[in-house]
PDB file of C-alpha atoms in Angstrom:
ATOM      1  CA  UNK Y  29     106.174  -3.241 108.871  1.00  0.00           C
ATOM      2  CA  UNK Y  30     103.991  -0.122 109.182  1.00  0.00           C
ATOM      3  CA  UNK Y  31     105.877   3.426 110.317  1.00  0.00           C
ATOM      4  CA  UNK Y  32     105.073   4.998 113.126  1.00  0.00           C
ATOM      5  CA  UNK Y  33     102.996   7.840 113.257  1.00  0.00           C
ATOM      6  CA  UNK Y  34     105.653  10.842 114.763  1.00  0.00           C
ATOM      7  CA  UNK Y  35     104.679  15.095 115.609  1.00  0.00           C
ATOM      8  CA  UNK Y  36     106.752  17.510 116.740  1.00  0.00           C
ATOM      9  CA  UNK Y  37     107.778  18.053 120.128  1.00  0.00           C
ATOM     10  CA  UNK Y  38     109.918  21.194 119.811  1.00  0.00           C
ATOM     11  CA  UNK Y  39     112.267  20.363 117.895  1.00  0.00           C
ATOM     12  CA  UNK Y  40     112.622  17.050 117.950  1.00  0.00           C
ATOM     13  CA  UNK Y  41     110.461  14.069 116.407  1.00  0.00           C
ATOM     14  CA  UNK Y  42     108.759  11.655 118.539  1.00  0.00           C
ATOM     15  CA  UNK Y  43     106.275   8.903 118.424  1.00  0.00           C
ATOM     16  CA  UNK Y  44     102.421  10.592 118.017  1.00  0.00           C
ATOM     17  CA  UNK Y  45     101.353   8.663 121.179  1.00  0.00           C
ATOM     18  CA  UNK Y  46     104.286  10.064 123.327  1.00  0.00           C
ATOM     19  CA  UNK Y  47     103.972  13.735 123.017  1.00  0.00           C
ATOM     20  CA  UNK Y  48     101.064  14.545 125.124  1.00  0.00           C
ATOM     21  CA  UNK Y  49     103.138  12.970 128.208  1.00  0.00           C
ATOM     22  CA  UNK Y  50     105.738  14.864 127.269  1.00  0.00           C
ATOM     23  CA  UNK Y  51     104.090  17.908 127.431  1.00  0.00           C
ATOM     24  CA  UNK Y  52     102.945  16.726 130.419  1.00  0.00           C
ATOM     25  CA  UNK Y  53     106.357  16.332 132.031  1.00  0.00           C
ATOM     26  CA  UNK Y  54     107.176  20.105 131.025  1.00  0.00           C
ATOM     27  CA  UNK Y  55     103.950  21.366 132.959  1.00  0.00           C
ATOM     28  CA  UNK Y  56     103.968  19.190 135.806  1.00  0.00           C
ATOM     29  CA  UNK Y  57     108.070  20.665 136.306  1.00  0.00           C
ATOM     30  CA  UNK Y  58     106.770  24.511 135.685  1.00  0.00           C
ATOM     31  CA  UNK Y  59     103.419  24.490 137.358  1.00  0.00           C
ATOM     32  CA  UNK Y  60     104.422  25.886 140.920  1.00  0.00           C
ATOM     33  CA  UNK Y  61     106.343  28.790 139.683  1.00  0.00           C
ATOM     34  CA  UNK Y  62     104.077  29.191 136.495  1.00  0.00           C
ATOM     35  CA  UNK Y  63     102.313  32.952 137.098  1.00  0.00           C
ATOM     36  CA  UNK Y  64     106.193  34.087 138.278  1.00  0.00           C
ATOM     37  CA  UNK Y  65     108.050  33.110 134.799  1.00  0.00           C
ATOM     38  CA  UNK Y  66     104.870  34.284 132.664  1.00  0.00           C
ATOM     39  CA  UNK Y  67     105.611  37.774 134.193  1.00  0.00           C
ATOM     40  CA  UNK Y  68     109.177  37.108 133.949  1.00  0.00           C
ATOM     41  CA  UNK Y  69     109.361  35.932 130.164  1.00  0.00           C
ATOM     42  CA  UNK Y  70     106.746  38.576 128.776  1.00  0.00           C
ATOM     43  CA  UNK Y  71     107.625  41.718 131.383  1.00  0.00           C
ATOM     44  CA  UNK Y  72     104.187  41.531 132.388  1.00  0.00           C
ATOM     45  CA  UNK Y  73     102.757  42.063 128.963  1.00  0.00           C
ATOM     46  CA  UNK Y  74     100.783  38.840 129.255  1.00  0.00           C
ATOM     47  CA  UNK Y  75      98.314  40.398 131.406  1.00  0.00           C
ATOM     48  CA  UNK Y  76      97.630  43.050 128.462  1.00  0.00           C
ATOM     49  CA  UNK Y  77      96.857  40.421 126.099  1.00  0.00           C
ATOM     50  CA  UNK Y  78      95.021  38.496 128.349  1.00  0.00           C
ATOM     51  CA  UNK Y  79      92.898  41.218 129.295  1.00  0.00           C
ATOM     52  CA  UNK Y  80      92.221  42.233 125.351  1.00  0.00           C
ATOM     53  CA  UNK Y  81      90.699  38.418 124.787  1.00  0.00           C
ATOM     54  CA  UNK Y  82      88.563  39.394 127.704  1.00  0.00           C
ATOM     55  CA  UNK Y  83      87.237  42.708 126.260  1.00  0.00           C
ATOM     56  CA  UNK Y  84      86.308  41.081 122.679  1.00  0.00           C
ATOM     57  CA  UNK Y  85      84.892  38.475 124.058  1.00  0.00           C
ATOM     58  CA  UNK Y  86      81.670  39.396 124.469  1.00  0.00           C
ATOM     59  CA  UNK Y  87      80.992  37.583 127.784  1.00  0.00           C
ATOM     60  CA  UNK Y  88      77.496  38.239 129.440  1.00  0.00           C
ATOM     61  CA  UNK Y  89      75.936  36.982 132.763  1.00  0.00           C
ATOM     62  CA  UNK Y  90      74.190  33.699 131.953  1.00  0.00           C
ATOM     63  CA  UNK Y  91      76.854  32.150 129.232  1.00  0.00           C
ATOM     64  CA  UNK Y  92      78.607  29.231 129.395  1.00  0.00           C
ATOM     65  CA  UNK Y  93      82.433  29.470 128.959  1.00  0.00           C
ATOM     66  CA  UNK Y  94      84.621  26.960 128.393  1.00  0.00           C
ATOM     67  CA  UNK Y  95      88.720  28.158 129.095  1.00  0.00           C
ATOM     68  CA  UNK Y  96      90.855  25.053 127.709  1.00  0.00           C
ATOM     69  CA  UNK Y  97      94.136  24.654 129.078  1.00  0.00           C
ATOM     70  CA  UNK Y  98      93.290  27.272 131.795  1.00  0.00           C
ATOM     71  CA  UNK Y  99      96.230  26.665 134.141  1.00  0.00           C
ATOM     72  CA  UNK Y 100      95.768  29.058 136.586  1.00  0.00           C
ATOM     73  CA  UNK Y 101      93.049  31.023 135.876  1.00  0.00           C
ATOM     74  CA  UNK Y 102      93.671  34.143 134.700  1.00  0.00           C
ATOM     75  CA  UNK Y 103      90.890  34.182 132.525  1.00  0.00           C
ATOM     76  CA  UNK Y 104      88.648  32.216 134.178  1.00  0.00           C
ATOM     77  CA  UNK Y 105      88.515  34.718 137.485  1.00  0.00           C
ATOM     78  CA  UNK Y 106      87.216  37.309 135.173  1.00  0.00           C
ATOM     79  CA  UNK Y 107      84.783  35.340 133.585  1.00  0.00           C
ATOM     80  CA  UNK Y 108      82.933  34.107 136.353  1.00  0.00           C
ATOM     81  CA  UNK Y 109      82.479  37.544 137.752  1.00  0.00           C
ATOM     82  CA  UNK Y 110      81.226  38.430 134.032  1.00  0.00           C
ATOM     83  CA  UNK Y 111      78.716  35.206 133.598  1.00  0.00           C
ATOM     84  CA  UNK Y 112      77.570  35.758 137.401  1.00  0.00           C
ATOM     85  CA  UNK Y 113      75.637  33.200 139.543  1.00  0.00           C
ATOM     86  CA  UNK Y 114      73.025  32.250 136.752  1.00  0.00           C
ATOM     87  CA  UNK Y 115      76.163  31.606 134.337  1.00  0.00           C
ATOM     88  CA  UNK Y 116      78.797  28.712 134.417  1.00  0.00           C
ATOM     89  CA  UNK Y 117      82.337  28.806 133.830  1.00  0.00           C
ATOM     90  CA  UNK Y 118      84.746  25.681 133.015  1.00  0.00           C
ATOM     91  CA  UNK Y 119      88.409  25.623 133.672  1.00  0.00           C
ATOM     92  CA  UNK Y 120      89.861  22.709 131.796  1.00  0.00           C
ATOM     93  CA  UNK Y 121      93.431  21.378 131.692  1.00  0.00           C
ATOM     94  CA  UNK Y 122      95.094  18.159 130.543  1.00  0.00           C
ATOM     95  CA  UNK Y 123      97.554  18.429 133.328  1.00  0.00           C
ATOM     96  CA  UNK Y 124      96.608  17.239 136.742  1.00  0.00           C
ATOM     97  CA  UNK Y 125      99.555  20.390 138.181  1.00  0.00           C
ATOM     98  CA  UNK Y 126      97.833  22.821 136.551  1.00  0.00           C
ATOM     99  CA  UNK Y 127      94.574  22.365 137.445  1.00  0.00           C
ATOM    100  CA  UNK Y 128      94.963  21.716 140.705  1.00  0.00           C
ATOM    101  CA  UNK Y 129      97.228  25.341 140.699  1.00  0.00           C
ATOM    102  CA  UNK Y 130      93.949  27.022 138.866  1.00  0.00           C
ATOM    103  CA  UNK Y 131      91.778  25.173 141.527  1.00  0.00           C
ATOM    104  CA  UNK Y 132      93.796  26.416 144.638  1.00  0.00           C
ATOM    105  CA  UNK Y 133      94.373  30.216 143.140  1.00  0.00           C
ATOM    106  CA  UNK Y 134      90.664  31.040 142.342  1.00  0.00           C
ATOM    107  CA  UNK Y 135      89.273  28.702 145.595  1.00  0.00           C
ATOM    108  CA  UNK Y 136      91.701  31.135 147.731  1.00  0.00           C
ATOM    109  CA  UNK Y 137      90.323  34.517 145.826  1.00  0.00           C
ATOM    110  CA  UNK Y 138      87.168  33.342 147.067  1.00  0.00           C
ATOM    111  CA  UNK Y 139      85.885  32.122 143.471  1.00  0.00           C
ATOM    112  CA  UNK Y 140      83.245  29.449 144.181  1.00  0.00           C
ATOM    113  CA  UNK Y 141      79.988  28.722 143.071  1.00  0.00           C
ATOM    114  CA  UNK Y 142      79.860  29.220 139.317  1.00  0.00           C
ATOM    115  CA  UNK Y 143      83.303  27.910 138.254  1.00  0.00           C
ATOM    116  CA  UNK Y 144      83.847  24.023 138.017  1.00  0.00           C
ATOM    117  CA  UNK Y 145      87.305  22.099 136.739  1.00  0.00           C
ATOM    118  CA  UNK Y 146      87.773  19.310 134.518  1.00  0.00           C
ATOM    119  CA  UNK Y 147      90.420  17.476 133.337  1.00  0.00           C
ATOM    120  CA  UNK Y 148      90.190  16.837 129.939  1.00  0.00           C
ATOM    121  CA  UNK Y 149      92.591  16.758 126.271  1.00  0.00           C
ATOM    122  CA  UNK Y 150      91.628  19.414 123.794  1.00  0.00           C
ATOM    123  CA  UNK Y 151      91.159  16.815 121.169  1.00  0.00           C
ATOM    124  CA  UNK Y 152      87.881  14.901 122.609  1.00  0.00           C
ATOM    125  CA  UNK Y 153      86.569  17.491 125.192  1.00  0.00           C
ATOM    126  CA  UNK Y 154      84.013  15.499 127.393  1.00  0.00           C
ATOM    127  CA  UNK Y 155      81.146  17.898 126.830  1.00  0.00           C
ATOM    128  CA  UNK Y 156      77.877  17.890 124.902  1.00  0.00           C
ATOM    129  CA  UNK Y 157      77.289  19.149 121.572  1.00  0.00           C
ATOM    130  CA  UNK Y 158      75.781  22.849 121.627  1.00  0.00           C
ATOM    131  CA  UNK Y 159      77.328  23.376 124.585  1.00  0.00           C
ATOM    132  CA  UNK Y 160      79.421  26.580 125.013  1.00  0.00           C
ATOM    133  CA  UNK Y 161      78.716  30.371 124.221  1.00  0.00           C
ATOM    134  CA  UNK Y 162      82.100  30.838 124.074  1.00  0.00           C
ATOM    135  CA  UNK Y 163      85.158  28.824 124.210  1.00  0.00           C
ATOM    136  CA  UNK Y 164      89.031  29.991 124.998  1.00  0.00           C
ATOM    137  CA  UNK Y 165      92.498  28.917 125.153  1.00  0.00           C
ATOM    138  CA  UNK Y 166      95.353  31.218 125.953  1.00  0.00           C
ATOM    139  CA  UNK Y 167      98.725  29.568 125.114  1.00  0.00           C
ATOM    140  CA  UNK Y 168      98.005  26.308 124.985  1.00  0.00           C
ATOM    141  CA  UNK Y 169      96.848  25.312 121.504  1.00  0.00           C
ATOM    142  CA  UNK Y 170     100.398  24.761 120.803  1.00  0.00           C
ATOM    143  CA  UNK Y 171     101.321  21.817 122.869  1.00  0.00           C
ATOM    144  CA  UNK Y 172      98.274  20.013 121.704  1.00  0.00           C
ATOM    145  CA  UNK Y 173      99.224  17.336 119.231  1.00  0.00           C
ATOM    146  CA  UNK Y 174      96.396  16.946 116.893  1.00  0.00           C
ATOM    147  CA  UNK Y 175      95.253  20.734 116.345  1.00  0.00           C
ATOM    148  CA  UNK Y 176      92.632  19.686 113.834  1.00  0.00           C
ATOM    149  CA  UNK Y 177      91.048  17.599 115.937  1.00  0.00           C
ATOM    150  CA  UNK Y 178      91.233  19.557 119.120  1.00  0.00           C
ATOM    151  CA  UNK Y 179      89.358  22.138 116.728  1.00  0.00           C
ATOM    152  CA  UNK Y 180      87.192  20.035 115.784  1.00  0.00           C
ATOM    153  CA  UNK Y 181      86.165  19.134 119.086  1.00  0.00           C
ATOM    154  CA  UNK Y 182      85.944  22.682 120.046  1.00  0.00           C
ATOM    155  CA  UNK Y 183      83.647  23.414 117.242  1.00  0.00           C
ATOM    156  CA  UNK Y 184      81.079  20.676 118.300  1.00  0.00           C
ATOM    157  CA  UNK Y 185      80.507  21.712 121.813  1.00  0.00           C
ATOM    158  CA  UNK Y 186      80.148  25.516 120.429  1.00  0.00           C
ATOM    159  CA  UNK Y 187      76.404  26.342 120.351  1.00  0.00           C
ATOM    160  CA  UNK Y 188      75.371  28.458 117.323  1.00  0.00           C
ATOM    161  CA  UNK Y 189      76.070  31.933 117.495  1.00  0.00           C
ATOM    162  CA  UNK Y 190      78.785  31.085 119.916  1.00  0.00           C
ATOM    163  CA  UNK Y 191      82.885  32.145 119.375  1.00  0.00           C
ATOM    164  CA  UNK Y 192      86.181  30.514 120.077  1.00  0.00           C
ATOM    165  CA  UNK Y 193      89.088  32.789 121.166  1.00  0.00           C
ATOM    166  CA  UNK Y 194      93.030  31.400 120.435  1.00  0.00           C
ATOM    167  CA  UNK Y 195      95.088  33.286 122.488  1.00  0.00           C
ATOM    168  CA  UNK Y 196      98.490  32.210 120.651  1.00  0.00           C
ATOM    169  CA  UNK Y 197     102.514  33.220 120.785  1.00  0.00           C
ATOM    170  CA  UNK Y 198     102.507  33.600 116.909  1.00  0.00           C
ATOM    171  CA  UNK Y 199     104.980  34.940 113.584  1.00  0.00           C
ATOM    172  CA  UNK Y 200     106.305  38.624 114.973  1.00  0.00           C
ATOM    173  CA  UNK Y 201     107.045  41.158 111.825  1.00  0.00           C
ATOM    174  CA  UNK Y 202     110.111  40.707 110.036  1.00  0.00           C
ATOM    175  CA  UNK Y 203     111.801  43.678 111.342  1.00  0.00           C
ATOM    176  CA  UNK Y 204     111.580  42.405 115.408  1.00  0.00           C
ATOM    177  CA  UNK Y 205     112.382  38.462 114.189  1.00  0.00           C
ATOM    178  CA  UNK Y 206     116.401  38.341 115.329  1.00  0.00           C
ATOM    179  CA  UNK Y 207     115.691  40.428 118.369  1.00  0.00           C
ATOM    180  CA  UNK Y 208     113.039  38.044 119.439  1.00  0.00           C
ATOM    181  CA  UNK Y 209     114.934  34.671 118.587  1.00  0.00           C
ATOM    182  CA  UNK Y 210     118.106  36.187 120.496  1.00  0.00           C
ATOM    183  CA  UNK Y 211     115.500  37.037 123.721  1.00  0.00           C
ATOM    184  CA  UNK Y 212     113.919  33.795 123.325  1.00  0.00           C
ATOM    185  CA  UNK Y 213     116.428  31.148 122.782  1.00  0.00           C
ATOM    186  CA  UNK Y 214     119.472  32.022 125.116  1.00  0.00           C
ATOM    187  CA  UNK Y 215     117.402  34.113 127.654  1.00  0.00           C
ATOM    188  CA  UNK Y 216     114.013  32.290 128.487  1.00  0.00           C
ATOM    189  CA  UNK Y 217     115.898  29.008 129.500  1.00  0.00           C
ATOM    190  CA  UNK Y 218     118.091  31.030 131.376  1.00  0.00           C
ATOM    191  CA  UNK Y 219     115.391  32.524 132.864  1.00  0.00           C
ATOM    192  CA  UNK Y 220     113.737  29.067 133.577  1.00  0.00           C
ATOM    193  CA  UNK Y 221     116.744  27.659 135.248  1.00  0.00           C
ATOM    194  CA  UNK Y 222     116.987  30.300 137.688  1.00  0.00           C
ATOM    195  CA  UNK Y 223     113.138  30.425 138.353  1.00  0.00           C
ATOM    196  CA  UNK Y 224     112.505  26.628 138.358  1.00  0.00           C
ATOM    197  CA  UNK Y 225     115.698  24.730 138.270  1.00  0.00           C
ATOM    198  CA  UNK Y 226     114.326  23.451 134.832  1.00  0.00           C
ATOM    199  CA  UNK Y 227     115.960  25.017 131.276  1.00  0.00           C
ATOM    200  CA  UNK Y 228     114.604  22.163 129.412  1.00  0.00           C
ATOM    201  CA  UNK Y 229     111.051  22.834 129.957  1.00  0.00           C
ATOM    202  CA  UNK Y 230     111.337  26.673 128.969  1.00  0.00           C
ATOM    203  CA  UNK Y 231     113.810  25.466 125.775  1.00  0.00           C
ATOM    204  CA  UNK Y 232     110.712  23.183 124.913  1.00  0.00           C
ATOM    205  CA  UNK Y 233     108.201  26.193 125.692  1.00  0.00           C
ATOM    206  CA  UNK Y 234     110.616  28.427 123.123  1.00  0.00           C
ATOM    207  CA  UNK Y 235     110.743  25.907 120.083  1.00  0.00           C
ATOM    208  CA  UNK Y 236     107.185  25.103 120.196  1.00  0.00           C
ATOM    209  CA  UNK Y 237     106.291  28.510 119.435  1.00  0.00           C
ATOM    210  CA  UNK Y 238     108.670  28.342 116.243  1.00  0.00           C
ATOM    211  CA  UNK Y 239     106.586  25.120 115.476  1.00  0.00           C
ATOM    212  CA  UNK Y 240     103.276  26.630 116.002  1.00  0.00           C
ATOM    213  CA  UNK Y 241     101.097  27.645 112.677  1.00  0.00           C
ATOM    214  CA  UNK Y 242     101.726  31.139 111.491  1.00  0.00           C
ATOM    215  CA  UNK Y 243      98.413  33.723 111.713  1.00  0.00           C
ATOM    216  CA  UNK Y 244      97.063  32.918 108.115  1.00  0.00           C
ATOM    217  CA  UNK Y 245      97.654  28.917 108.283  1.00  0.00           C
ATOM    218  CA  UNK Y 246      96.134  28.743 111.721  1.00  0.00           C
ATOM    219  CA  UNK Y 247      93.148  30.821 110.341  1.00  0.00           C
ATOM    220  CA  UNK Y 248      92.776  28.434 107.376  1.00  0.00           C
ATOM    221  CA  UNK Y 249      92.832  25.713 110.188  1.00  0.00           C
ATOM    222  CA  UNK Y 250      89.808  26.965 112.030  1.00  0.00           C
ATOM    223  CA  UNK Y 251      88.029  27.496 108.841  1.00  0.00           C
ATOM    224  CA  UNK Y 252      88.809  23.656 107.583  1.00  0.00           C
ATOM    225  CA  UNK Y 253      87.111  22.842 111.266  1.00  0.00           C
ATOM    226  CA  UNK Y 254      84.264  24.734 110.286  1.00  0.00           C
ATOM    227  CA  UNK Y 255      84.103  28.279 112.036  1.00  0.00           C
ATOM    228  CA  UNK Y 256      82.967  30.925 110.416  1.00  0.00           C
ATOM    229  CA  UNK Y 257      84.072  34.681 109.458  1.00  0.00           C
ATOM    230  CA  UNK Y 258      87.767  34.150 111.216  1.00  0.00           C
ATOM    231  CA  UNK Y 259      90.105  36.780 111.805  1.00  0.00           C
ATOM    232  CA  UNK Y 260      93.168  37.381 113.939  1.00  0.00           C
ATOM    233  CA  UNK Y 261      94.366  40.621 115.490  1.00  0.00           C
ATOM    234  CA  UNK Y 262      98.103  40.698 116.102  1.00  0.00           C
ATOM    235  CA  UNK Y 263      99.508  41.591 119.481  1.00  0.00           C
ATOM    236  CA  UNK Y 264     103.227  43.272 120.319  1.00  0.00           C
ATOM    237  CA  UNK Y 265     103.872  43.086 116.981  1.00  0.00           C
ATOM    238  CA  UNK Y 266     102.892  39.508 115.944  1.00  0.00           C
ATOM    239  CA  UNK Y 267     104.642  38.083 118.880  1.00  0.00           C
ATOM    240  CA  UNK Y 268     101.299  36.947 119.606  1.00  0.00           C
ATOM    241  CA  UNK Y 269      98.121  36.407 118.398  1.00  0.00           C
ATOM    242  CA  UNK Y 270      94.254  36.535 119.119  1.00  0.00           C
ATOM    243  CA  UNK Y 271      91.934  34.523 116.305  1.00  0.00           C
ATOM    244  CA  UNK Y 272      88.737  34.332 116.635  1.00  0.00           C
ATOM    245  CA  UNK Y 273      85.961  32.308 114.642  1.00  0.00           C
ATOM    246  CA  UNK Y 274      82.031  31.983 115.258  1.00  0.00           C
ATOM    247  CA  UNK Y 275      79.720  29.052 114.677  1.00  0.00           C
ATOM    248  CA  UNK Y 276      76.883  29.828 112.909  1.00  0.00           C
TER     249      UNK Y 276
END
């Protein structure tokens, strides 16, 4: 009898096809109070490293940008007033909540014209090949289940000359590690429960950071997908990380 195939979901082990409606579950229970507990959990920092992926990425008016799990679109509002009316910006996200969050936020700022949503997993993205000038994805790479292959798939729809951006909770230096782990194991679901009602979710959103590849392996990752000339620049010292590859 043949084994099932099993990944990670925070901890735990579970069957390969379960874990993207898992994930699911998690953001379809945080999505209303989602832009409250990321300023909660990260004391506002987010918006800092948020706003550095912005600055190196290079966006001009005219490109195409692709943000992948965009939630609510904190990137995305910048970018379309950076790619302006001749330019296009995507917001994609495999959860139905989330998008439909991202949709209302940006419709409401009065962000039409230039942005359009889509629905879509990370690991066969629904666009064509030599697509994108740039691509994102700001804590989300994490919960996808097949990283290679969401890669991959990022890499096809990159047009030459184009960059990818991983925004990514990541391996903090030694000397901040216990600090951290206390913070992030018996305060964020804490945190959660009071904010959402929901400790699970934010215990899930803890451990899959611990699961996530550290900077160099994730590097080597991108490189096996075939980007070119990565690098990574740690953030709040390695808490998180922003890598970056090109496709030449």
């Amino acid at each position: 009898m043949e084994q099932k195939k099993t990944t990670h979901f925070g901890f735990q082990e579970v069957p390969l096809e379960e874990k993207a409606h898992k994930v699911a579950e998690v953001f379809h229970s945080v999505a209303s109070r989602y832009d409250l507990m990321n300023d909660l959990m990260s004391l506002g920092i987010h918006r800092l490293w948020k706003r550095f992926v912005i600055e190196l990425s290079g966006i001009r008016p005219g490109m195409r940008v692709l943000d992948l799990a965009g939630g609510t679109g904190d990137l995305v509002k910048v970018f379309a007033d950076r790619v302006g009316n001749k330019g296009q910006v995507v917001l994609a996200d495999i959860n139905s909540s989330m998008l439909e969050k991202g949709r209302e936020r940006l419709t409401n700022l009065g962000k039409v014209g230039n942005i359009s949503y889509v629905q879509a997993n990370a690991e066969s993205l629904p666009f064509p090949a030599n697509y994108f000038d740039r691509i994102t994805i700001a804590f989300g790479l994490r919960n996808v289940t097949q990283k290679e292959t969401a890669l991959h798939s990022m890499y096809q729809i990159l047009k030459p000359g184009g960059q990818l951006l991983v925004l990514e909770f990541s391996k903090p230096a030694p000397w901040l590690a216990p600090a951290y782990d206390a913070y992030s194991f018996w305060a964020l679901p804490r945190i959660g429960k009071w904010v959402t009602g929901d400790a699970d979710s934010y215990r899930y959103l803890v451990e899959s950071i611990r699961r996530h590849p550290d900077q160099e392996t994730l590097c080597a990752m991108m490189q096996s997908a075939g980007f070119d000339h990565c690098d990574f620049h740690n953030l709040s010292q390695g808490i998180v990380a922003l890598h970056r590859g090109y496709k030449y």
